[in-house]
């Protein structure tokens, strides 16, 4: 190590000396990890806000008032209240399978696509039931009324039968 005229060592010499050099801090994560964490946090924040604003927890219940969180469903709620099933069935009884796994899969699927359609405005007004959900409704009619309709059930698995709402259109939603 070289000394200056006053007896102190120069800065260039101290960098070469491992005992006096400061250890460099190694980064734990790169900038991509911080960007990913920021995006994930933003997504979680927006998701939490949307879930709260859209009353998401209410969709986990069996309360028919949940269906009118979206204003386009008010007519369906009003017609259900005038129907013959008002005192014996709520929305989930007719519009979701009775099997627990099928119920939650259908609820999640419908929830995602309903919220997407209502948020983007991509739905017909008045709202119409889709073929897949029509099959679910048919299955719930048969489930609840099997003792009455057993003679009308298909004689072989996989064969179709007449749709219940073909003749009983006003049962769930009077006047629709």
PDB file of C-alpha atoms in Angstrom:
ATOM      1  CA  UNK A   1       0.000   0.000   0.000  1.00  0.00           C
ATOM      2  CA  UNK A   2       1.337   3.419  -0.892  1.00  0.00           C
ATOM      3  CA  UNK A   3       1.248   6.354   1.467  1.00  0.00           C
ATOM      4  CA  UNK A   4       0.691   9.932   0.565  1.00  0.00           C
ATOM      5  CA  UNK A   5       3.124  12.534   1.752  1.00  0.00           C
ATOM      6  CA  UNK A   6       1.121  13.058   4.944  1.00  0.00           C
ATOM      7  CA  UNK A   7       1.267   9.349   5.781  1.00  0.00           C
ATOM      8  CA  UNK A   8      -2.291   8.362   4.818  1.00  0.00           C
ATOM      9  CA  UNK A   9      -3.132   5.820   2.210  1.00  0.00           C
ATOM     10  CA  UNK A  10      -4.786   6.859  -1.063  1.00  0.00           C
ATOM     11  CA  UNK A  11      -8.388   5.953  -2.028  1.00  0.00           C
ATOM     12  CA  UNK A  12      -7.251   3.739  -4.851  1.00  0.00           C
ATOM     13  CA  UNK A  13      -5.209   1.683  -2.472  1.00  0.00           C
ATOM     14  CA  UNK A  14      -8.120   1.160  -0.059  1.00  0.00           C
ATOM     15  CA  UNK A  15     -10.257  -0.303  -2.837  1.00  0.00           C
ATOM     16  CA  UNK A  16      -7.659  -2.914  -3.482  1.00  0.00           C
ATOM     17  CA  UNK A  17      -7.388  -3.844   0.170  1.00  0.00           C
ATOM     18  CA  UNK A  18     -10.007  -6.511   1.016  1.00  0.00           C
ATOM     19  CA  UNK A  19     -10.004  -5.610   4.709  1.00  0.00           C
ATOM     20  CA  UNK A  20     -11.166  -2.024   4.104  1.00  0.00           C
ATOM     21  CA  UNK A  21     -13.502  -2.502   1.113  1.00  0.00           C
ATOM     22  CA  UNK A  22     -17.259  -2.449   1.792  1.00  0.00           C
ATOM     23  CA  UNK A  23     -19.008  -5.684   0.838  1.00  0.00           C
ATOM     24  CA  UNK A  24     -21.418  -5.246  -2.082  1.00  0.00           C
ATOM     25  CA  UNK A  25     -25.065  -6.057  -1.338  1.00  0.00           C
ATOM     26  CA  UNK A  26     -26.430  -8.792  -3.497  1.00  0.00           C
ATOM     27  CA  UNK A  27     -30.050  -8.219  -4.609  1.00  0.00           C
ATOM     28  CA  UNK A  28     -32.435 -10.844  -3.386  1.00  0.00           C
ATOM     29  CA  UNK A  29     -34.892 -10.351  -6.273  1.00  0.00           C
ATOM     30  CA  UNK A  30     -34.571  -8.833  -9.697  1.00  0.00           C
ATOM     31  CA  UNK A  31     -36.740  -6.033 -11.094  1.00  0.00           C
ATOM     32  CA  UNK A  32     -39.036  -8.582 -12.773  1.00  0.00           C
ATOM     33  CA  UNK A  33     -39.979 -10.066  -9.400  1.00  0.00           C
ATOM     34  CA  UNK A  34     -40.892  -6.636  -8.035  1.00  0.00           C
ATOM     35  CA  UNK A  35     -42.938  -5.869 -11.144  1.00  0.00           C
ATOM     36  CA  UNK A  36     -44.730  -9.220 -10.811  1.00  0.00           C
ATOM     37  CA  UNK A  37     -45.439  -8.615  -7.109  1.00  0.00           C
ATOM     38  CA  UNK A  38     -46.770  -5.127  -7.910  1.00  0.00           C
ATOM     39  CA  UNK A  39     -49.063  -6.463 -10.646  1.00  0.00           C
ATOM     40  CA  UNK A  40     -50.257  -9.257  -8.364  1.00  0.00           C
ATOM     41  CA  UNK A  41     -50.980  -6.730  -5.601  1.00  0.00           C
ATOM     42  CA  UNK A  42     -52.860  -4.478  -8.024  1.00  0.00           C
ATOM     43  CA  UNK A  43     -54.908  -7.419  -9.290  1.00  0.00           C
ATOM     44  CA  UNK A  44     -55.710  -8.525  -5.733  1.00  0.00           C
ATOM     45  CA  UNK A  45     -56.732  -4.981  -4.810  1.00  0.00           C
ATOM     46  CA  UNK A  46     -58.999  -4.550  -7.834  1.00  0.00           C
ATOM     47  CA  UNK A  47     -60.461  -8.029  -7.270  1.00  0.00           C
ATOM     48  CA  UNK A  48     -61.181  -7.304  -3.618  1.00  0.00           C
ATOM     49  CA  UNK A  49     -62.797  -3.963  -4.464  1.00  0.00           C
ATOM     50  CA  UNK A  50     -64.909  -5.521  -7.231  1.00  0.00           C
ATOM     51  CA  UNK A  51     -65.999  -8.412  -4.996  1.00  0.00           C
ATOM     52  CA  UNK A  52     -67.086  -5.945  -2.302  1.00  0.00           C
ATOM     53  CA  UNK A  53     -68.720  -3.460  -4.679  1.00  0.00           C
ATOM     54  CA  UNK A  54     -70.561  -6.245  -6.528  1.00  0.00           C
ATOM     55  CA  UNK A  55     -71.765  -7.786  -3.251  1.00  0.00           C
ATOM     56  CA  UNK A  56     -69.900 -10.990  -4.112  1.00  0.00           C
ATOM     57  CA  UNK A  57     -70.437 -12.651  -0.745  1.00  0.00           C
ATOM     58  CA  UNK A  58     -74.201 -12.521  -1.258  1.00  0.00           C
ATOM     59  CA  UNK A  59     -73.829 -14.917  -4.211  1.00  0.00           C
ATOM     60  CA  UNK A  60     -72.650 -17.597  -1.826  1.00  0.00           C
ATOM     61  CA  UNK A  61     -76.055 -17.597  -0.145  1.00  0.00           C
ATOM     62  CA  UNK A  62     -79.434 -19.017  -1.107  1.00  0.00           C
ATOM     63  CA  UNK A  63     -81.246 -15.669  -0.778  1.00  0.00           C
ATOM     64  CA  UNK A  64     -83.384 -14.770  -3.843  1.00  0.00           C
ATOM     65  CA  UNK A  65     -82.685 -11.056  -3.236  1.00  0.00           C
ATOM     66  CA  UNK A  66     -79.166 -11.757  -4.460  1.00  0.00           C
ATOM     67  CA  UNK A  67     -80.491 -12.215  -7.986  1.00  0.00           C
ATOM     68  CA  UNK A  68     -81.658  -8.597  -8.149  1.00  0.00           C
ATOM     69  CA  UNK A  69     -78.194  -7.210  -7.400  1.00  0.00           C
ATOM     70  CA  UNK A  70     -78.245  -6.764 -11.165  1.00  0.00           C
ATOM     71  CA  UNK A  71     -81.137  -4.550 -12.234  1.00  0.00           C
ATOM     72  CA  UNK A  72     -81.906  -6.684 -15.313  1.00  0.00           C
ATOM     73  CA  UNK A  73     -83.102  -9.457 -13.008  1.00  0.00           C
ATOM     74  CA  UNK A  74     -85.824  -7.422 -11.287  1.00  0.00           C
ATOM     75  CA  UNK A  75     -88.503  -8.583 -13.753  1.00  0.00           C
ATOM     76  CA  UNK A  76     -87.561 -12.199 -13.119  1.00  0.00           C
ATOM     77  CA  UNK A  77     -87.736 -11.654  -9.363  1.00  0.00           C
ATOM     78  CA  UNK A  78     -91.159 -10.004  -9.677  1.00  0.00           C
ATOM     79  CA  UNK A  79     -92.496 -12.821 -11.856  1.00  0.00           C
ATOM     80  CA  UNK A  80     -91.087 -15.473  -9.470  1.00  0.00           C
ATOM     81  CA  UNK A  81     -92.915 -13.802  -6.569  1.00  0.00           C
ATOM     82  CA  UNK A  82     -96.191 -14.239  -8.519  1.00  0.00           C
ATOM     83  CA  UNK A  83     -95.468 -17.858  -9.449  1.00  0.00           C
ATOM     84  CA  UNK A  84     -96.799 -21.076  -7.998  1.00  0.00           C
ATOM     85  CA  UNK A  85     -93.280 -22.017  -6.815  1.00  0.00           C
ATOM     86  CA  UNK A  86     -92.699 -18.857  -4.786  1.00  0.00           C
ATOM     87  CA  UNK A  87     -93.432 -20.603  -1.479  1.00  0.00           C
ATOM     88  CA  UNK A  88     -91.580 -23.850  -2.218  1.00  0.00           C
ATOM     89  CA  UNK A  89     -88.482 -22.954  -4.249  1.00  0.00           C
ATOM     90  CA  UNK A  90     -85.892 -20.198  -4.488  1.00  0.00           C
ATOM     91  CA  UNK A  91     -83.747 -19.331  -7.511  1.00  0.00           C
ATOM     92  CA  UNK A  92     -81.007 -21.832  -6.645  1.00  0.00           C
ATOM     93  CA  UNK A  93     -83.516 -24.685  -6.294  1.00  0.00           C
ATOM     94  CA  UNK A  94     -84.446 -24.421  -9.974  1.00  0.00           C
ATOM     95  CA  UNK A  95     -81.362 -22.900 -11.584  1.00  0.00           C
ATOM     96  CA  UNK A  96     -78.597 -24.967  -9.971  1.00  0.00           C
ATOM     97  CA  UNK A  97     -78.059 -28.739  -9.888  1.00  0.00           C
ATOM     98  CA  UNK A  98     -78.875 -30.435  -6.601  1.00  0.00           C
ATOM     99  CA  UNK A  99     -75.526 -32.253  -6.502  1.00  0.00           C
ATOM    100  CA  UNK A 100     -73.118 -30.228  -4.294  1.00  0.00           C
ATOM    101  CA  UNK A 101     -70.184 -30.234  -6.724  1.00  0.00           C
ATOM    102  CA  UNK A 102     -72.385 -29.481  -9.723  1.00  0.00           C
ATOM    103  CA  UNK A 103     -74.052 -26.696  -7.770  1.00  0.00           C
ATOM    104  CA  UNK A 104     -70.814 -24.873  -7.000  1.00  0.00           C
ATOM    105  CA  UNK A 105     -69.304 -25.461 -10.447  1.00  0.00           C
ATOM    106  CA  UNK A 106     -72.441 -24.083 -12.119  1.00  0.00           C
ATOM    107  CA  UNK A 107     -72.624 -21.202  -9.638  1.00  0.00           C
ATOM    108  CA  UNK A 108     -68.989 -20.253 -10.316  1.00  0.00           C
ATOM    109  CA  UNK A 109     -69.385 -20.615 -14.078  1.00  0.00           C
ATOM    110  CA  UNK A 110     -72.589 -18.576 -14.186  1.00  0.00           C
ATOM    111  CA  UNK A 111     -71.178 -16.008 -11.770  1.00  0.00           C
ATOM    112  CA  UNK A 112     -68.137 -15.387 -13.934  1.00  0.00           C
ATOM    113  CA  UNK A 113     -70.048 -15.125 -17.200  1.00  0.00           C
ATOM    114  CA  UNK A 114     -72.928 -13.123 -15.689  1.00  0.00           C
ATOM    115  CA  UNK A 115     -70.556 -10.588 -14.147  1.00  0.00           C
ATOM    116  CA  UNK A 116     -68.613 -10.357 -17.410  1.00  0.00           C
ATOM    117  CA  UNK A 117     -71.798  -9.829 -19.444  1.00  0.00           C
ATOM    118  CA  UNK A 118     -73.271  -7.300 -17.005  1.00  0.00           C
ATOM    119  CA  UNK A 119     -69.985  -5.390 -16.725  1.00  0.00           C
ATOM    120  CA  UNK A 120     -69.420  -5.182 -20.481  1.00  0.00           C
ATOM    121  CA  UNK A 121     -73.107  -4.857 -21.399  1.00  0.00           C
ATOM    122  CA  UNK A 122     -72.898  -7.989 -23.558  1.00  0.00           C
ATOM    123  CA  UNK A 123     -76.318  -9.478 -22.815  1.00  0.00           C
ATOM    124  CA  UNK A 124     -79.789  -9.407 -24.307  1.00  0.00           C
ATOM    125  CA  UNK A 125     -82.525  -7.546 -22.491  1.00  0.00           C
ATOM    126  CA  UNK A 126     -84.736  -9.245 -21.473  1.00  0.00           C
ATOM    127  CA  UNK A 127     -82.174 -11.782 -20.393  1.00  0.00           C
ATOM    128  CA  UNK A 128     -82.604 -15.305 -21.795  1.00  0.00           C
ATOM    129  CA  UNK A 129     -81.631 -18.683 -20.386  1.00  0.00           C
ATOM    130  CA  UNK A 130     -78.834 -20.499 -22.239  1.00  0.00           C
ATOM    131  CA  UNK A 131     -79.220 -24.119 -23.418  1.00  0.00           C
ATOM    132  CA  UNK A 132     -76.827 -25.469 -20.763  1.00  0.00           C
ATOM    133  CA  UNK A 133     -78.779 -23.749 -17.988  1.00  0.00           C
ATOM    134  CA  UNK A 134     -82.049 -24.920 -19.536  1.00  0.00           C
ATOM    135  CA  UNK A 135     -80.772 -28.510 -19.124  1.00  0.00           C
ATOM    136  CA  UNK A 136     -79.944 -27.765 -15.473  1.00  0.00           C
ATOM    137  CA  UNK A 137     -83.463 -26.427 -14.927  1.00  0.00           C
ATOM    138  CA  UNK A 138     -84.967 -29.493 -16.599  1.00  0.00           C
ATOM    139  CA  UNK A 139     -82.912 -31.702 -14.283  1.00  0.00           C
ATOM    140  CA  UNK A 140     -84.127 -29.855 -11.198  1.00  0.00           C
ATOM    141  CA  UNK A 141     -87.775 -30.156 -12.317  1.00  0.00           C
ATOM    142  CA  UNK A 142     -87.327 -33.907 -12.660  1.00  0.00           C
ATOM    143  CA  UNK A 143     -85.415 -34.115  -9.374  1.00  0.00           C
ATOM    144  CA  UNK A 144     -88.219 -32.488  -7.365  1.00  0.00           C
ATOM    145  CA  UNK A 145     -91.113 -34.075  -9.238  1.00  0.00           C
ATOM    146  CA  UNK A 146     -89.685 -37.523  -9.994  1.00  0.00           C
ATOM    147  CA  UNK A 147     -92.524 -39.331  -8.248  1.00  0.00           C
ATOM    148  CA  UNK A 148     -94.992 -37.614 -10.587  1.00  0.00           C
ATOM    149  CA  UNK A 149     -93.010 -37.707 -13.844  1.00  0.00           C
ATOM    150  CA  UNK A 150     -91.345 -41.135 -13.500  1.00  0.00           C
ATOM    151  CA  UNK A 151     -93.616 -42.589 -16.189  1.00  0.00           C
ATOM    152  CA  UNK A 152     -92.533 -39.846 -18.620  1.00  0.00           C
ATOM    153  CA  UNK A 153     -88.812 -40.388 -18.095  1.00  0.00           C
ATOM    154  CA  UNK A 154     -86.911 -41.850 -21.067  1.00  0.00           C
ATOM    155  CA  UNK A 155     -86.742 -45.642 -21.104  1.00  0.00           C
ATOM    156  CA  UNK A 156     -82.996 -45.589 -21.868  1.00  0.00           C
ATOM    157  CA  UNK A 157     -80.218 -43.479 -20.369  1.00  0.00           C
ATOM    158  CA  UNK A 158     -79.179 -40.520 -22.499  1.00  0.00           C
ATOM    159  CA  UNK A 159     -82.477 -40.206 -24.347  1.00  0.00           C
ATOM    160  CA  UNK A 160     -84.429 -36.971 -24.212  1.00  0.00           C
ATOM    161  CA  UNK A 161     -87.834 -36.254 -22.803  1.00  0.00           C
ATOM    162  CA  UNK A 162     -90.180 -33.354 -23.344  1.00  0.00           C
ATOM    163  CA  UNK A 163     -89.001 -30.177 -21.614  1.00  0.00           C
ATOM    164  CA  UNK A 164     -91.055 -29.482 -18.487  1.00  0.00           C
ATOM    165  CA  UNK A 165     -91.224 -25.748 -19.218  1.00  0.00           C
ATOM    166  CA  UNK A 166     -92.598 -26.461 -22.685  1.00  0.00           C
ATOM    167  CA  UNK A 167     -95.995 -26.995 -21.049  1.00  0.00           C
ATOM    168  CA  UNK A 168     -95.353 -25.347 -17.668  1.00  0.00           C
ATOM    169  CA  UNK A 169     -93.681 -22.085 -18.712  1.00  0.00           C
ATOM    170  CA  UNK A 170     -95.308 -19.974 -15.987  1.00  0.00           C
ATOM    171  CA  UNK A 171     -94.482 -22.257 -13.067  1.00  0.00           C
ATOM    172  CA  UNK A 172     -91.248 -20.564 -12.029  1.00  0.00           C
ATOM    173  CA  UNK A 173     -91.835 -17.140 -13.512  1.00  0.00           C
ATOM    174  CA  UNK A 174     -95.517 -16.284 -13.898  1.00  0.00           C
ATOM    175  CA  UNK A 175     -96.271 -14.173 -16.941  1.00  0.00           C
ATOM    176  CA  UNK A 176     -92.840 -14.571 -18.516  1.00  0.00           C
TER     177      UNK A 176
END
